[in-house]
Coordinates of C-alpha atoms and ligand atoms in Angstrom, one line a residue:
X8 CA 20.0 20.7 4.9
X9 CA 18.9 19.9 8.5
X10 CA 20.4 17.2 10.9
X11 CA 19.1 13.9 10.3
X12 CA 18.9 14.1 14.3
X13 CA 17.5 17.0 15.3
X14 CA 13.8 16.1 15.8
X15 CA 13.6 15.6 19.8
X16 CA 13.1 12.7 21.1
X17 CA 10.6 11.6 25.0
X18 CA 12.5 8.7 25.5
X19 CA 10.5 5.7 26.7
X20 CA 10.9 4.0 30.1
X21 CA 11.3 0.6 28.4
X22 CA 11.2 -1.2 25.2
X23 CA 8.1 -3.1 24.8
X24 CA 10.6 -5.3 21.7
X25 CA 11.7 -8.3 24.3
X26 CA 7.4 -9.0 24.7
X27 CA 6.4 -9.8 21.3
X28 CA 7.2 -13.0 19.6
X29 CA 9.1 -12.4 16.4
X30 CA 8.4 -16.2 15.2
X31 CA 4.5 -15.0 15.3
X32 CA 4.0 -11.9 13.9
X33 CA 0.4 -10.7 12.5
X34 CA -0.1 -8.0 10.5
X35 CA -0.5 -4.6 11.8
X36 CA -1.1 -5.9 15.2
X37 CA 2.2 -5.1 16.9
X38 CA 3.5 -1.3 17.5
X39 CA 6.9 -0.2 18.1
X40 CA 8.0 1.7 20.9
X41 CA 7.7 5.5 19.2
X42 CA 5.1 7.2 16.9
X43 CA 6.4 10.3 15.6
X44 CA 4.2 13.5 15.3
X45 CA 3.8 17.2 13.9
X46 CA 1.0 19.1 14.1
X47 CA -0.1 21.6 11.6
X48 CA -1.6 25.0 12.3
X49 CA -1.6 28.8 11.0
X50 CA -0.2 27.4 7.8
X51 CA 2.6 25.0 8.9
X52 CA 4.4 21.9 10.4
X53 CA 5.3 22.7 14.1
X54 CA 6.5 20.6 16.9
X55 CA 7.8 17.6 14.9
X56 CA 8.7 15.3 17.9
X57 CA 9.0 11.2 18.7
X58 CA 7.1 10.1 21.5
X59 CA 6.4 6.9 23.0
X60 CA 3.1 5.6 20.9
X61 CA 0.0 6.8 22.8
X62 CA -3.4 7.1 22.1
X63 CA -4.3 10.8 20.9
X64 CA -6.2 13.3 22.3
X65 CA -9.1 14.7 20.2
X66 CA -12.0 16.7 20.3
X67 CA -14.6 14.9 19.2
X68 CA -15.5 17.9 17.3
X69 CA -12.5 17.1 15.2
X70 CA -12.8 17.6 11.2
X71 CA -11.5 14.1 10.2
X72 CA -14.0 12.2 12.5
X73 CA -16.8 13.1 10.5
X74 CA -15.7 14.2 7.1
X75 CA -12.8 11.9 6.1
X76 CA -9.6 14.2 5.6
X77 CA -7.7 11.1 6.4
X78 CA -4.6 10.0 4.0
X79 CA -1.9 7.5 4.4
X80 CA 0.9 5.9 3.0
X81 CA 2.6 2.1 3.6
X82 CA 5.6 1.2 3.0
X83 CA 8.3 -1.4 4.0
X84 CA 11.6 -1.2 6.1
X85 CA 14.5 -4.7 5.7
X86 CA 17.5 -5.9 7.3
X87 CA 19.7 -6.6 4.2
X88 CA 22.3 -9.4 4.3
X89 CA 25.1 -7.1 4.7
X90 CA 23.3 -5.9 7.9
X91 CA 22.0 -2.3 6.6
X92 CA 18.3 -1.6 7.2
X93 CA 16.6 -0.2 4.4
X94 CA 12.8 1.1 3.0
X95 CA 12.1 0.6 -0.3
X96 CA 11.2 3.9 -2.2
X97 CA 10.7 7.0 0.1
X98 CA 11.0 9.7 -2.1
X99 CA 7.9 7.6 -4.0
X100 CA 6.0 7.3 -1.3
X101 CA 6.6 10.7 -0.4
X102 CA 5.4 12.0 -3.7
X103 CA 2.1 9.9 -3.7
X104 CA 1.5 11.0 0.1
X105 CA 1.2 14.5 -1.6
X106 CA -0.5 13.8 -4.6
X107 CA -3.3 12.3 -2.0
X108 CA -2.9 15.2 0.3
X109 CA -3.2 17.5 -2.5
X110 CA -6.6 15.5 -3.6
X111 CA -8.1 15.8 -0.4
X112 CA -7.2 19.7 0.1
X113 CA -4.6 18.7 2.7
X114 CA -1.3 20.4 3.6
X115 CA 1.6 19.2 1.6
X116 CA 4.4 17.5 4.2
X117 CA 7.5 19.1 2.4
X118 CA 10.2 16.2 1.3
X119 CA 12.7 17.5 4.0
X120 CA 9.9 16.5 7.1
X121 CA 9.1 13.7 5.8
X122 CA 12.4 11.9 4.9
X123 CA 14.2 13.0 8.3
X124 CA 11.4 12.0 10.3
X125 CA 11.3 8.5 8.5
X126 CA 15.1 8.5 8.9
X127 CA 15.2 9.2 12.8
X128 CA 12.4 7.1 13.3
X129 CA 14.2 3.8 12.0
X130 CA 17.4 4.9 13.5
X131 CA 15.7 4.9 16.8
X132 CA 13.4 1.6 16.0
X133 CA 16.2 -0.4 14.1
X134 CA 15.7 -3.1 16.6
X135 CA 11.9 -3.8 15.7
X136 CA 12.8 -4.5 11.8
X137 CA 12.7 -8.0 12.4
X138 CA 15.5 -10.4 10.7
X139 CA 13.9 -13.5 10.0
X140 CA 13.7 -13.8 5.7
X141 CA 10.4 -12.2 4.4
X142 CA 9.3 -9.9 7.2
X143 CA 9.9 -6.4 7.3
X144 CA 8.6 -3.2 9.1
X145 CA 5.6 -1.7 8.1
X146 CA 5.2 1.9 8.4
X147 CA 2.5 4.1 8.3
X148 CA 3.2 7.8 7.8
X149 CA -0.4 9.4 7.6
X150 CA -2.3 13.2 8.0
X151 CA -5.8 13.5 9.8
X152 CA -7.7 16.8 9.9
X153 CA -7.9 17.6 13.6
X154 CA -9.4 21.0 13.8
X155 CA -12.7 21.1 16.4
X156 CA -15.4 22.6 14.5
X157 CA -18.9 20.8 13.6
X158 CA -19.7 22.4 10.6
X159 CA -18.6 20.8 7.1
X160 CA -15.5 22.8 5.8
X161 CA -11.4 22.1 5.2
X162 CA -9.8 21.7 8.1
X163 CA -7.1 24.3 9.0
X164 CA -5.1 21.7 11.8
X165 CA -3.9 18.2 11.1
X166 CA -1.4 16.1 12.8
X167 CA 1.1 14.0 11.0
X168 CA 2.4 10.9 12.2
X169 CA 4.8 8.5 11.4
X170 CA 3.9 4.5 13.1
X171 CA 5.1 1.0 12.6
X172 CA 4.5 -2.4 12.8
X173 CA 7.2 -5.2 12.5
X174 CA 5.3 -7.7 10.0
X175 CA 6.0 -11.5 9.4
X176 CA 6.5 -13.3 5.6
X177 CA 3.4 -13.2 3.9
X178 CA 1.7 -16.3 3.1
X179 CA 0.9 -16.0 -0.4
X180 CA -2.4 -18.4 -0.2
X181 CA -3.7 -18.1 -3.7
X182 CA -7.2 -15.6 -3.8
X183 CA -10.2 -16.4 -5.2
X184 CA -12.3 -13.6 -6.3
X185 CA -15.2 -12.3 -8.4
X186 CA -15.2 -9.9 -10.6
X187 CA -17.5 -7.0 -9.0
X188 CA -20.1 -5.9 -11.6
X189 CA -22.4 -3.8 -9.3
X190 CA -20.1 -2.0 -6.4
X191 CA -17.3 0.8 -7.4
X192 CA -14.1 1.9 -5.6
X193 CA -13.9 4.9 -7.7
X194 CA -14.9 6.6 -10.2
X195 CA -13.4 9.3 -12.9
X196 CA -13.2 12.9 -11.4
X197 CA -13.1 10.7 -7.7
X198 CA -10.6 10.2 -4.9
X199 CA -9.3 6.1 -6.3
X200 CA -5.9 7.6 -7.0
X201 CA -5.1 9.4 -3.4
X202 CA -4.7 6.6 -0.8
X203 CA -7.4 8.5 1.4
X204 CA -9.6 6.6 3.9
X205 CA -13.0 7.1 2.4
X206 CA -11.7 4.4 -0.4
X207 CA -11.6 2.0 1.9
X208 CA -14.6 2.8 3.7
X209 CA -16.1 2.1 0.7
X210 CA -14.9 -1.2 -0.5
X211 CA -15.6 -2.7 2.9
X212 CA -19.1 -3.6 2.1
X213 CA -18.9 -5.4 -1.4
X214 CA -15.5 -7.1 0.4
X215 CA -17.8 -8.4 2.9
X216 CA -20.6 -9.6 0.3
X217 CA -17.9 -10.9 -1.5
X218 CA -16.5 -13.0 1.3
X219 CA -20.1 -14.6 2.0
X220 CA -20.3 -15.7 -1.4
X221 CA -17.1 -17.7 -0.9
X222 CA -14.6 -15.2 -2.6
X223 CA -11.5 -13.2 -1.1
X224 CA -11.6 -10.1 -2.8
X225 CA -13.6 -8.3 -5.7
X226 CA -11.6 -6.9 -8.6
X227 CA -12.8 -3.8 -9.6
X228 CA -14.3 -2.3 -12.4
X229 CA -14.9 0.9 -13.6
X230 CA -17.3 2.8 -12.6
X231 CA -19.1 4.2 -15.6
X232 CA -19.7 0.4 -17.4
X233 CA -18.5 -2.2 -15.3
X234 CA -16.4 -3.4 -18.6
X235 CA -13.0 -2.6 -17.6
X236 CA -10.8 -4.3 -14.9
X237 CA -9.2 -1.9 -13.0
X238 CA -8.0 -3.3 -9.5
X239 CA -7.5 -6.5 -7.1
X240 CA -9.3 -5.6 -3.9
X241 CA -6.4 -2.9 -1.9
X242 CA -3.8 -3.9 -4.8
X243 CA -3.2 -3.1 -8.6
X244 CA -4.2 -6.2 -11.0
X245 CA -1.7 -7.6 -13.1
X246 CA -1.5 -10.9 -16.0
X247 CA 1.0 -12.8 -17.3
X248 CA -0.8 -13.4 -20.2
X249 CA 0.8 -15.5 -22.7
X250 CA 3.8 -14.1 -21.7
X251 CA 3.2 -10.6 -22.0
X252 CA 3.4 -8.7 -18.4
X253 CA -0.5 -6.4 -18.7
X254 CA -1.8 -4.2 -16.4
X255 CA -4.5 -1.8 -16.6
X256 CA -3.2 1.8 -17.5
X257 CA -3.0 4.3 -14.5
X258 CA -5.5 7.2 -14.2
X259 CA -8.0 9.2 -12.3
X260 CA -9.3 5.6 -10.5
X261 CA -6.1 3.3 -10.0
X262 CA -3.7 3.7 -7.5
X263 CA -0.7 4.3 -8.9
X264 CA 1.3 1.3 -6.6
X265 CA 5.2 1.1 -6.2
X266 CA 5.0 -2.2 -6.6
X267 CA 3.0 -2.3 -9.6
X268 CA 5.8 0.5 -10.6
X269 CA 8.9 -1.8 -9.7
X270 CA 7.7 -5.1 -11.3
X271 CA 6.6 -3.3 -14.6
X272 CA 10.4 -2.0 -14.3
X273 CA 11.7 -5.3 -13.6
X274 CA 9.9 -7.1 -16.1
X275 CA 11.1 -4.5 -18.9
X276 CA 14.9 -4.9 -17.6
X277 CA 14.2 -9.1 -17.7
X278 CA 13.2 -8.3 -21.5
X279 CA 9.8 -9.3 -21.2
X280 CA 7.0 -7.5 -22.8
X281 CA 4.5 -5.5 -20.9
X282 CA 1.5 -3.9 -21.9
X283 CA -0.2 -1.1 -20.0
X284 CA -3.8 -1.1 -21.7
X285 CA -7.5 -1.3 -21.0
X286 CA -8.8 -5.3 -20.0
X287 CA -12.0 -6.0 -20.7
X288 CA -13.7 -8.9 -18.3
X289 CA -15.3 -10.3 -21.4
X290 CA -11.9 -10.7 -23.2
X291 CA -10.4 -12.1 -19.5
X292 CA -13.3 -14.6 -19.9
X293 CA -12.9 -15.5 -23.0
X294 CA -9.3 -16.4 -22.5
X295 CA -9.3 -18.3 -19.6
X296 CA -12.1 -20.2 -21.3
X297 CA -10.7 -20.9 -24.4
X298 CA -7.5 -22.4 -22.0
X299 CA -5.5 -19.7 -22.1
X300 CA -2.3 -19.5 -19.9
X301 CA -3.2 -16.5 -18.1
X302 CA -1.8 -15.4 -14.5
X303 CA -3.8 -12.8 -12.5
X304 CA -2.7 -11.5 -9.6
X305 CA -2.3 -8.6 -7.0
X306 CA 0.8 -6.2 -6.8
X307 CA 1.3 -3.8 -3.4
X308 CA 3.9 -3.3 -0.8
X309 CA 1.9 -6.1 1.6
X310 CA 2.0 -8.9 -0.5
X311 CA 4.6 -7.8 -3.5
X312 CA 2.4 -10.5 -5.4
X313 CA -0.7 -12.2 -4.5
X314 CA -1.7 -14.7 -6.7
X315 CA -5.3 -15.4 -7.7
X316 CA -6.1 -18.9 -8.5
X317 CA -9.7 -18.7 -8.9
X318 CA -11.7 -15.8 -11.4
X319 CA -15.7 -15.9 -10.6
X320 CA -17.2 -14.0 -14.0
X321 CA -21.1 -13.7 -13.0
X322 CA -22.4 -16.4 -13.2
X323 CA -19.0 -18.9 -14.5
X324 CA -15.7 -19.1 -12.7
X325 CA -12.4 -20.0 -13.8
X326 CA -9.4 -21.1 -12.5
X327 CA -5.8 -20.0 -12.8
X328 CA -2.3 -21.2 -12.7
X329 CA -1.0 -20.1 -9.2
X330 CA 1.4 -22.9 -8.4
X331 CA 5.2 -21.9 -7.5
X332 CA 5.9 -22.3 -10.7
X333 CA 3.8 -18.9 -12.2
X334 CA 6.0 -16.5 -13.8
X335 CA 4.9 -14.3 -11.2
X336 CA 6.8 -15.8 -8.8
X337 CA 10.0 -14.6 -11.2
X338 CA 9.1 -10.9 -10.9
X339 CA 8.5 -11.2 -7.0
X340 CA 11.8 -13.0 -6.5
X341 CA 13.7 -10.2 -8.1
X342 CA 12.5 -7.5 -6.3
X343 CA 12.8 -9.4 -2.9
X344 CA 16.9 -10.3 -4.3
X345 CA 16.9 -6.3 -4.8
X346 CA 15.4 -5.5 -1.7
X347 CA 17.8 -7.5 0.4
X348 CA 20.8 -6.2 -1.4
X349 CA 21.4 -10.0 -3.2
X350 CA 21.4 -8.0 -6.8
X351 CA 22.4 -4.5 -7.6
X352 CA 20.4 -1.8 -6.7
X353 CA 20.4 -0.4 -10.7
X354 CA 17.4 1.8 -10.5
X355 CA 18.5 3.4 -6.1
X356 CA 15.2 1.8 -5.0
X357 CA 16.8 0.8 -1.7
X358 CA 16.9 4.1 0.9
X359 CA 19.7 3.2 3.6
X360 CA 19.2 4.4 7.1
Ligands
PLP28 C1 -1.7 1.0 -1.5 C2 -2.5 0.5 -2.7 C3 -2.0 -0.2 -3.8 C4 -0.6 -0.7 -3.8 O1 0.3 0.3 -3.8 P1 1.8 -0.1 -3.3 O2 2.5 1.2 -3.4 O3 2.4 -1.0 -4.3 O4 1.7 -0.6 -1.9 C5 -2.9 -0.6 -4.8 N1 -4.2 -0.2 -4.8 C6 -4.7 0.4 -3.7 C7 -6.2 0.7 -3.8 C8 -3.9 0.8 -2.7 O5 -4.5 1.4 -1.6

């Protein structure tokens, strides 16, 4: 077991936390004073440092410029009530970073790295997890191939790097979106379940259409018939349908989500039924047309639920009870009471630093 402090610190000159405005906080547009870093070569993680957050240096010959060995991860840091800062569900994150990694013929970052450099890194940024109730810090661990060499191959040097953002509440506006019959995110034998940067790449375009047409967001389909629902734009899709808590099975092209992960959990402890099986479009239609009380929405660590209040089928749309009084808004609330230590921990979801 190594020290939880040995990774060596540059200090900074000055904190850069007294110029931002807390009360205004977008996302991912403020950085906190360190970035930590390891680069990888001749097989393995060297010089794991924190330094103050700089632009990098590379060649522009570098690997991940041009072919997209790019993975990250996302995940959230809290002040709890009793004034401990946790993040929700390292070692998770940690063993989806990998599983991505793996997909993209990447280096693993061993568990040990990875959890001490997180660890250090909020012990040295405690002060930019903002306090005020639903904000959090962000942070972005993610590996880019950095090895100069033109021609198409696996890189053989990456850097690692841990950075973070201090993010306000969320303001759950209700979506609307269409169900995207043409476009795929991914496909079976694909990259849609490693969090690599090519998938988002990707979606950008048909987001974009989307938006023009007057939508949000597209949820996915899959790939091979455009038949089956599979996600909510960057998110995992979930219903409360009629009561039941559904979501579409994990495979090759979902993402498996922590927060899809913790609400299924939740929802199970609470008693209420959940199904993980295939949805159809067609069988989403023809619920919401027949009057159906069906909640869709969108589960990730950004949002923790996002409801969708409007489904655009083709050519008909539909809309869909996302008022503060969706059942939703249950599942949500208990993780947030979890997260900020207001119910028990059962499940050791929270990580303390
Ligand atoms: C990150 C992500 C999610 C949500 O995962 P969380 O772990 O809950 O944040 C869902 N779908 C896609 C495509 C994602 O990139």
């Amino acid at each position: 077991m190594t020290d939880i402090f040995s990774i060596p610190v540059s200090p900074i000159a000055k904190s850069r936390r007294d110029s931002v405005d807390f009360g205004h906080l977008t996302f991912g547009q403020e950085h906190t004073d360190y970035m930590f870093i390891a680069r990888y070569s001749s097989g393995s993680w060297q010089e794991a440092r924190f330094e103050p957050f700089a632009n990098l240096s590379l060649s522009p010959f570098a690997l991940g410029l041009h072919y997209g060995q790019t993975v990250f991860e996302g995940m959230k840091a809290f002040w709890q009530d009793s004034g401990q800062v946790v993040v929700f569900r390292p070692d998770r994150h940690h063993e989806r970073f990998n599983l991505s990694l793996e997909r993209m013929a990447m280096p693993a970052v061993p568990k040990g790295l990875f959890m001490q450099a997180l660890m250090q890194f909020l012990e040295l940024e405690k002060a930019w997890v903002p306090a005020n109730p639903g904000s959090a810090l962000y942070i972005r661990p993610f590996v880019v191939a950095t090895e100069p060499r033109m021609g198409v191959k696996i890189s053989e040097e990456y850097l690692f790097l841990i950075v973070a953002s201090p993010v306000g509440p969320y303001y759950a506006k209700p979506l609307r979106v269409k169900v995207e019959t043409h476009y795929t995110r991914a496909a079976p034998g694909g990259t849609g379940f490693a969090k690599c940067g090519g998938n988002y790449g990707g979606a950008f375009l048909p987001a974009r259409l989307a938006r023009e047409e007057g939508f949000d967001q597209v949820l996915w389909t899959d790939a091979n018939h455009h038949e089956f629902l599979e996600e909510s734009g960057t998110m995992n899709l979930m219903f409360f349908w009629e009561g039941i808590l559904r979501t579409p099975p994990l495979g090759e092209t979902l993402l498996d989500g922590v927060t899809r992960d913790s609400l299924l959990t939740l929802a199970r402890d609470m008693g209420i039924r959940v199904d993980e099986a295939p949805v159809r479009w067609r069988v989403l239609e023809g619920a919401l047309r027949e009057g159906r009380n069906v909640e869709v929405f969108g589960a990730g660590t950004a949002a923790v639920v996002a409801p969708i209040s409007w489904v655009q089928l083709q050519d008909r749309g539909y809309p869909c009870p996302a008022g503060p009084e969706a059942r939703m808004f249950v599942l949500r609330d208990a993780l947030e009471a979890i997260r900020l230590g207001r119910q028990p921990d059962v499940h050791g979801w929270n990580h303390a630093v």
